[in-house]
């Protein structure tokens, strides 16, 4: 039988999550510098909410709580959501974080869930986000890019899906997609969500197709809407495409690996 991404990655999952958190430290520092105590409070509350929601979900599923919390999945999701939603009212951030952990992580079996909770949390917050186009945040974008390159150098970033997305964005530059490259949400979702092994196909070719499809969907939506939000749009595309990951796997796995 073909092994699942969770089984394959389980021995190093905690270590991988710790290094992903380390890669986010420059971005966290930039956000703290830009927003001050508000960013710190958002980070602490999102973390506490995620850990509490994860604990409740584990207790409901009759799973051991502490070993799962030590893996760091819920903590990483909380940090990513606090970076994606820096100016969101704190009660809304907590609600979206807790709901994403319970609905898209615990309800789908915990670690290895097909639908990434960060994309789900961002989509839950979308109705309350400002309708205006988000401003480019160059320092935060550069910090996220540096963290992503460090993960790539460490061999911890599954680069096929992010590469597929970025190739589509670059090819679409003539139709006005260049502003997407300045959106920090694009780099965060590409480097930390699209590279996740559970919500993307397990084959290299499947992940590349996944990234290209996400890029084409995202650009199609943002070029046809009046007030496009790259982060929310890409999050919706990723959730939609996650459901097709098993199909892409079946189409791209070589016949000798299907048994």
mmCIF file of C-alpha atoms in Angstrom:
data_model
loop_
_atom_site.group_PDB
_atom_site.id
_atom_site.type_symbol
_atom_site.label_atom_id
_atom_site.label_comp_id
_atom_site.label_asym_id
_atom_site.label_seq_id
_atom_site.Cartn_x
_atom_site.Cartn_y
_atom_site.Cartn_z
ATOM 1 C CA UNK A 1 0.000 0.000 0.000
ATOM 2 C CA UNK A 2 1.181 3.549 -0.645
ATOM 3 C CA UNK A 3 2.214 5.373 2.537
ATOM 4 C CA UNK A 4 0.486 8.629 3.448
ATOM 5 C CA UNK A 5 2.398 11.908 3.857
ATOM 6 C CA UNK A 6 1.727 11.828 7.619
ATOM 7 C CA UNK A 7 3.264 8.382 8.082
ATOM 8 C CA UNK A 8 6.246 9.291 5.975
ATOM 9 C CA UNK A 9 6.947 12.557 7.822
ATOM 10 C CA UNK A 10 5.927 11.629 11.383
ATOM 11 C CA UNK A 11 9.438 10.968 12.803
ATOM 12 C CA UNK A 12 10.668 14.445 11.808
ATOM 13 C CA UNK A 13 7.429 16.437 12.012
ATOM 14 C CA UNK A 14 8.268 18.228 15.282
ATOM 15 C CA UNK A 15 11.760 19.111 14.074
ATOM 16 C CA UNK A 16 10.412 20.374 10.755
ATOM 17 C CA UNK A 17 7.839 22.567 12.482
ATOM 18 C CA UNK A 18 10.480 24.027 14.802
ATOM 19 C CA UNK A 19 12.663 24.981 11.859
ATOM 20 C CA UNK A 20 9.689 26.501 10.042
ATOM 21 C CA UNK A 21 9.041 28.613 13.133
ATOM 22 C CA UNK A 22 12.711 29.652 13.194
ATOM 23 C CA UNK A 23 12.389 30.737 9.564
ATOM 24 C CA UNK A 24 9.485 32.987 10.586
ATOM 25 C CA UNK A 25 11.469 34.855 13.263
ATOM 26 C CA UNK A 26 12.599 37.670 10.902
ATOM 27 C CA UNK A 27 8.992 38.226 9.794
ATOM 28 C CA UNK A 28 7.776 38.194 13.401
ATOM 29 C CA UNK A 29 10.460 40.740 14.334
ATOM 30 C CA UNK A 30 9.440 43.007 11.433
ATOM 31 C CA UNK A 31 5.776 42.842 12.436
ATOM 32 C CA UNK A 32 6.574 43.584 16.068
ATOM 33 C CA UNK A 33 8.677 46.548 14.942
ATOM 34 C CA UNK A 34 5.896 47.860 12.701
ATOM 35 C CA UNK A 35 2.875 47.290 14.978
ATOM 36 C CA UNK A 36 4.375 47.102 18.469
ATOM 37 C CA UNK A 37 2.337 45.690 21.375
ATOM 38 C CA UNK A 38 -0.680 44.998 19.139
ATOM 39 C CA UNK A 39 1.294 42.426 17.125
ATOM 40 C CA UNK A 40 2.674 40.801 20.267
ATOM 41 C CA UNK A 41 -0.776 40.527 21.841
ATOM 42 C CA UNK A 42 -2.218 39.108 18.614
ATOM 43 C CA UNK A 43 0.565 36.507 18.487
ATOM 44 C CA UNK A 44 0.047 35.455 22.111
ATOM 45 C CA UNK A 45 -3.746 35.252 21.854
ATOM 46 C CA UNK A 46 -3.669 33.356 18.561
ATOM 47 C CA UNK A 47 -1.180 30.888 20.049
ATOM 48 C CA UNK A 48 -3.221 30.359 23.206
ATOM 49 C CA UNK A 49 -6.422 29.911 21.195
ATOM 50 C CA UNK A 50 -4.837 27.421 18.807
ATOM 51 C CA UNK A 51 -3.371 25.308 21.617
ATOM 52 C CA UNK A 52 -6.667 25.350 23.511
ATOM 53 C CA UNK A 53 -8.693 24.420 20.429
ATOM 54 C CA UNK A 54 -6.234 21.669 19.550
ATOM 55 C CA UNK A 55 -6.416 20.299 23.095
ATOM 56 C CA UNK A 56 -10.215 20.293 23.037
ATOM 57 C CA UNK A 57 -10.250 18.521 19.685
ATOM 58 C CA UNK A 58 -7.778 15.914 20.868
ATOM 59 C CA UNK A 59 -9.758 15.308 24.055
ATOM 60 C CA UNK A 60 -12.968 14.914 22.037
ATOM 61 C CA UNK A 61 -11.211 12.397 19.764
ATOM 62 C CA UNK A 62 -9.758 10.617 22.840
ATOM 63 C CA UNK A 63 -6.180 11.243 21.691
ATOM 64 C CA UNK A 64 -3.142 11.988 23.854
ATOM 65 C CA UNK A 65 -2.900 15.771 24.154
ATOM 66 C CA UNK A 66 0.690 16.561 25.102
ATOM 67 C CA UNK A 67 2.474 14.439 22.454
ATOM 68 C CA UNK A 68 0.379 16.042 19.723
ATOM 69 C CA UNK A 69 0.908 19.580 21.023
ATOM 70 C CA UNK A 70 4.660 18.974 21.068
ATOM 71 C CA UNK A 71 4.574 18.355 17.315
ATOM 72 C CA UNK A 72 3.966 22.098 16.908
ATOM 73 C CA UNK A 73 1.339 22.043 14.131
ATOM 74 C CA UNK A 74 -1.160 24.173 16.049
ATOM 75 C CA UNK A 75 1.563 26.595 17.180
ATOM 76 C CA UNK A 76 2.824 27.053 13.626
ATOM 77 C CA UNK A 77 -0.716 27.667 12.353
ATOM 78 C CA UNK A 78 -1.290 30.308 15.034
ATOM 79 C CA UNK A 79 1.912 32.171 14.157
ATOM 80 C CA UNK A 80 1.078 32.137 10.451
ATOM 81 C CA UNK A 81 -2.441 33.451 11.062
ATOM 82 C CA UNK A 82 -1.146 36.235 13.317
ATOM 83 C CA UNK A 83 1.182 37.293 10.484
ATOM 84 C CA UNK A 84 -1.595 37.120 7.897
ATOM 85 C CA UNK A 85 -4.132 39.027 10.017
ATOM 86 C CA UNK A 86 -2.054 41.657 11.859
ATOM 87 C CA UNK A 87 -4.706 44.383 12.064
ATOM 88 C CA UNK A 88 -7.693 42.107 12.612
ATOM 89 C CA UNK A 89 -9.705 42.718 15.821
ATOM 90 C CA UNK A 90 -8.380 40.328 18.437
ATOM 91 C CA UNK A 91 -11.722 38.567 19.135
ATOM 92 C CA UNK A 92 -12.098 37.851 15.407
ATOM 93 C CA UNK A 93 -8.515 36.552 15.187
ATOM 94 C CA UNK A 94 -9.167 34.183 18.100
ATOM 95 C CA UNK A 95 -12.474 32.962 16.640
ATOM 96 C CA UNK A 96 -10.962 32.304 13.204
ATOM 97 C CA UNK A 97 -7.903 30.603 14.679
ATOM 98 C CA UNK A 98 -9.912 28.345 16.980
ATOM 99 C CA UNK A 99 -12.470 27.491 14.306
ATOM 100 C CA UNK A 100 -9.765 26.666 11.760
ATOM 101 C CA UNK A 101 -7.990 24.329 14.183
ATOM 102 C CA UNK A 102 -11.199 22.550 15.189
ATOM 103 C CA UNK A 103 -12.869 22.371 11.776
ATOM 104 C CA UNK A 104 -9.955 21.888 9.391
ATOM 105 C CA UNK A 105 -7.446 20.140 11.630
ATOM 106 C CA UNK A 106 -9.184 18.087 14.315
ATOM 107 C CA UNK A 107 -12.350 17.314 12.373
ATOM 108 C CA UNK A 108 -10.199 15.858 9.569
ATOM 109 C CA UNK A 109 -8.036 13.727 11.840
ATOM 110 C CA UNK A 110 -5.338 16.030 13.233
ATOM 111 C CA UNK A 111 -1.866 16.198 11.687
ATOM 112 C CA UNK A 112 -1.955 15.448 7.989
ATOM 113 C CA UNK A 113 -5.356 17.029 7.417
ATOM 114 C CA UNK A 114 -6.092 17.490 3.727
ATOM 115 C CA UNK A 115 -7.302 21.089 4.216
ATOM 116 C CA UNK A 116 -4.737 23.457 5.692
ATOM 117 C CA UNK A 117 -6.093 25.341 8.759
ATOM 118 C CA UNK A 118 -4.165 28.523 7.921
ATOM 119 C CA UNK A 119 -5.905 28.875 4.562
ATOM 120 C CA UNK A 120 -9.210 28.116 6.267
ATOM 121 C CA UNK A 121 -8.653 30.649 9.043
ATOM 122 C CA UNK A 122 -7.807 33.391 6.554
ATOM 123 C CA UNK A 123 -10.899 32.585 4.517
ATOM 124 C CA UNK A 124 -13.096 32.685 7.648
ATOM 125 C CA UNK A 125 -11.833 36.196 8.399
ATOM 126 C CA UNK A 126 -12.359 37.412 4.825
ATOM 127 C CA UNK A 127 -15.863 38.922 5.272
ATOM 128 C CA UNK A 128 -14.526 41.280 7.964
ATOM 129 C CA UNK A 129 -11.321 42.336 6.226
ATOM 130 C CA UNK A 130 -11.066 45.811 4.615
ATOM 131 C CA UNK A 131 -12.351 45.977 1.051
ATOM 132 C CA UNK A 132 -9.408 48.125 -0.085
ATOM 133 C CA UNK A 133 -6.361 46.625 -1.772
ATOM 134 C CA UNK A 134 -3.734 45.678 0.860
ATOM 135 C CA UNK A 135 -0.604 47.805 0.755
ATOM 136 C CA UNK A 136 2.669 46.172 -0.171
ATOM 137 C CA UNK A 137 4.828 45.564 2.903
ATOM 138 C CA UNK A 138 8.348 45.321 1.492
ATOM 139 C CA UNK A 139 10.211 44.652 4.787
ATOM 140 C CA UNK A 140 7.815 41.850 5.736
ATOM 141 C CA UNK A 141 7.913 40.426 2.207
ATOM 142 C CA UNK A 142 11.723 40.364 2.218
ATOM 143 C CA UNK A 143 11.759 38.743 5.665
ATOM 144 C CA UNK A 144 9.403 36.005 4.493
ATOM 145 C CA UNK A 145 11.411 35.503 1.308
ATOM 146 C CA UNK A 146 14.602 35.169 3.359
ATOM 147 C CA UNK A 147 12.929 32.625 5.640
ATOM 148 C CA UNK A 148 11.654 30.645 2.668
ATOM 149 C CA UNK A 149 15.096 30.587 1.052
ATOM 150 C CA UNK A 150 16.592 29.348 4.332
ATOM 151 C CA UNK A 151 14.054 26.510 4.432
ATOM 152 C CA UNK A 152 14.889 25.717 0.816
ATOM 153 C CA UNK A 153 18.589 25.613 1.648
ATOM 154 C CA UNK A 154 17.853 23.307 4.570
ATOM 155 C CA UNK A 155 15.866 21.021 2.285
ATOM 156 C CA UNK A 156 12.659 21.596 4.251
ATOM 157 C CA UNK A 157 10.622 23.383 1.614
ATOM 158 C CA UNK A 158 8.773 21.334 -0.983
ATOM 159 C CA UNK A 159 9.435 23.822 -3.730
ATOM 160 C CA UNK A 160 7.412 22.380 -6.611
ATOM 161 C CA UNK A 161 4.026 23.944 -5.773
ATOM 162 C CA UNK A 162 5.464 27.409 -4.860
ATOM 163 C CA UNK A 163 7.538 27.338 -8.044
ATOM 164 C CA UNK A 164 4.475 26.520 -10.132
ATOM 165 C CA UNK A 165 2.625 29.472 -8.586
ATOM 166 C CA UNK A 166 5.484 31.930 -9.089
ATOM 167 C CA UNK A 167 6.029 30.838 -12.686
ATOM 168 C CA UNK A 168 2.402 31.597 -13.495
ATOM 169 C CA UNK A 169 2.626 34.999 -11.771
ATOM 170 C CA UNK A 170 5.759 35.881 -13.747
ATOM 171 C CA UNK A 171 4.282 34.709 -17.049
ATOM 172 C CA UNK A 172 1.176 36.807 -16.350
ATOM 173 C CA UNK A 173 3.163 40.018 -15.724
ATOM 174 C CA UNK A 174 1.888 41.564 -18.994
ATOM 175 C CA UNK A 175 -1.706 41.365 -17.706
ATOM 176 C CA UNK A 176 -0.818 43.240 -14.512
ATOM 177 C CA UNK A 177 0.043 40.546 -11.976
ATOM 178 C CA UNK A 178 3.265 42.222 -10.865
ATOM 179 C CA UNK A 179 1.683 43.780 -7.776
ATOM 180 C CA UNK A 180 1.147 40.282 -6.380
ATOM 181 C CA UNK A 181 4.904 39.910 -5.858
ATOM 182 C CA UNK A 182 4.795 42.703 -3.283
ATOM 183 C CA UNK A 183 2.078 41.046 -1.202
ATOM 184 C CA UNK A 184 3.547 39.373 1.877
ATOM 185 C CA UNK A 185 0.536 37.030 2.082
ATOM 186 C CA UNK A 186 1.518 35.504 -1.259
ATOM 187 C CA UNK A 187 5.008 34.607 -0.010
ATOM 188 C CA UNK A 188 3.740 33.333 3.326
ATOM 189 C CA UNK A 189 1.126 31.068 1.763
ATOM 190 C CA UNK A 190 3.551 29.911 -0.916
ATOM 191 C CA UNK A 191 6.388 29.120 1.483
ATOM 192 C CA UNK A 192 4.535 27.706 4.487
ATOM 193 C CA UNK A 193 1.130 26.479 3.269
ATOM 194 C CA UNK A 194 1.667 25.351 -0.323
ATOM 195 C CA UNK A 195 4.802 23.450 0.713
ATOM 196 C CA UNK A 196 2.884 21.413 3.277
ATOM 197 C CA UNK A 197 2.900 17.745 2.342
ATOM 198 C CA UNK A 198 -0.564 16.895 3.619
ATOM 199 C CA UNK A 199 -2.626 19.431 1.678
ATOM 200 C CA UNK A 200 -0.800 19.058 -1.644
ATOM 201 C CA UNK A 201 -0.111 16.051 -3.888
ATOM 202 C CA UNK A 202 2.724 13.778 -2.809
ATOM 203 C CA UNK A 203 4.334 13.545 -6.252
ATOM 204 C CA UNK A 204 6.667 16.252 -7.561
ATOM 205 C CA UNK A 205 4.762 16.594 -10.833
ATOM 206 C CA UNK A 206 1.450 16.705 -8.978
ATOM 207 C CA UNK A 207 2.693 19.498 -6.711
ATOM 208 C CA UNK A 208 3.934 21.478 -9.711
ATOM 209 C CA UNK A 209 0.528 21.167 -11.391
ATOM 210 C CA UNK A 210 -1.119 22.093 -8.081
ATOM 211 C CA UNK A 211 0.924 25.306 -7.888
ATOM 212 C CA UNK A 212 0.266 26.231 -11.502
ATOM 213 C CA UNK A 213 -3.469 25.699 -11.078
ATOM 214 C CA UNK A 214 -3.464 27.829 -7.905
ATOM 215 C CA UNK A 215 -1.628 30.593 -9.742
ATOM 216 C CA UNK A 216 -4.013 30.584 -12.706
ATOM 217 C CA UNK A 217 -7.091 30.588 -10.460
ATOM 218 C CA UNK A 218 -5.705 33.348 -8.233
ATOM 219 C CA UNK A 219 -4.736 35.632 -11.118
ATOM 220 C CA UNK A 220 -8.062 35.032 -12.858
ATOM 221 C CA UNK A 221 -9.972 36.102 -9.742
ATOM 222 C CA UNK A 222 -7.854 39.128 -8.781
ATOM 223 C CA UNK A 223 -7.919 40.520 -12.318
ATOM 224 C CA UNK A 224 -11.718 40.254 -12.514
ATOM 225 C CA UNK A 225 -12.604 41.731 -9.104
ATOM 226 C CA UNK A 226 -12.680 45.365 -8.023
ATOM 227 C CA UNK A 227 -10.879 45.012 -4.674
ATOM 228 C CA UNK A 228 -8.755 41.885 -4.896
ATOM 229 C CA UNK A 229 -7.068 40.506 -1.797
ATOM 230 C CA UNK A 230 -4.257 38.228 -2.879
ATOM 231 C CA UNK A 231 -4.071 36.375 0.433
ATOM 232 C CA UNK A 232 -7.768 35.577 0.693
ATOM 233 C CA UNK A 233 -8.026 34.685 -2.996
ATOM 234 C CA UNK A 234 -5.031 32.360 -2.884
ATOM 235 C CA UNK A 235 -6.282 30.771 0.358
ATOM 236 C CA UNK A 236 -9.629 29.999 -1.283
ATOM 237 C CA UNK A 237 -7.870 28.529 -4.326
ATOM 238 C CA UNK A 238 -5.666 26.342 -2.134
ATOM 239 C CA UNK A 239 -8.614 24.972 -0.183
ATOM 240 C CA UNK A 240 -10.439 24.221 -3.421
ATOM 241 C CA UNK A 241 -7.423 22.525 -4.976
ATOM 242 C CA UNK A 242 -6.635 20.510 -1.840
ATOM 243 C CA UNK A 243 -9.706 18.431 -2.575
ATOM 244 C CA UNK A 244 -8.150 17.489 -5.929
ATOM 245 C CA UNK A 245 -4.824 16.361 -4.431
ATOM 246 C CA UNK A 246 -5.783 12.650 -4.310
ATOM 247 C CA UNK A 247 -6.873 12.825 -7.965
ATOM 248 C CA UNK A 248 -3.567 14.417 -8.995
ATOM 249 C CA UNK A 249 -1.712 11.730 -7.069
ATOM 250 C CA UNK A 250 -3.571 8.971 -8.899
ATOM 251 C CA UNK A 251 -2.822 10.611 -12.242
ATOM 252 C CA UNK A 252 0.865 11.358 -11.623
ATOM 253 C CA UNK A 253 2.015 8.310 -9.657
ATOM 254 C CA UNK A 254 3.919 5.843 -11.776
ATOM 255 C CA UNK A 255 2.148 2.470 -12.111
ATOM 256 C CA UNK A 256 4.871 0.688 -10.146
ATOM 257 C CA UNK A 257 4.284 2.864 -7.052
ATOM 258 C CA UNK A 258 0.504 2.382 -6.791
ATOM 259 C CA UNK A 259 0.723 -0.916 -4.947
#
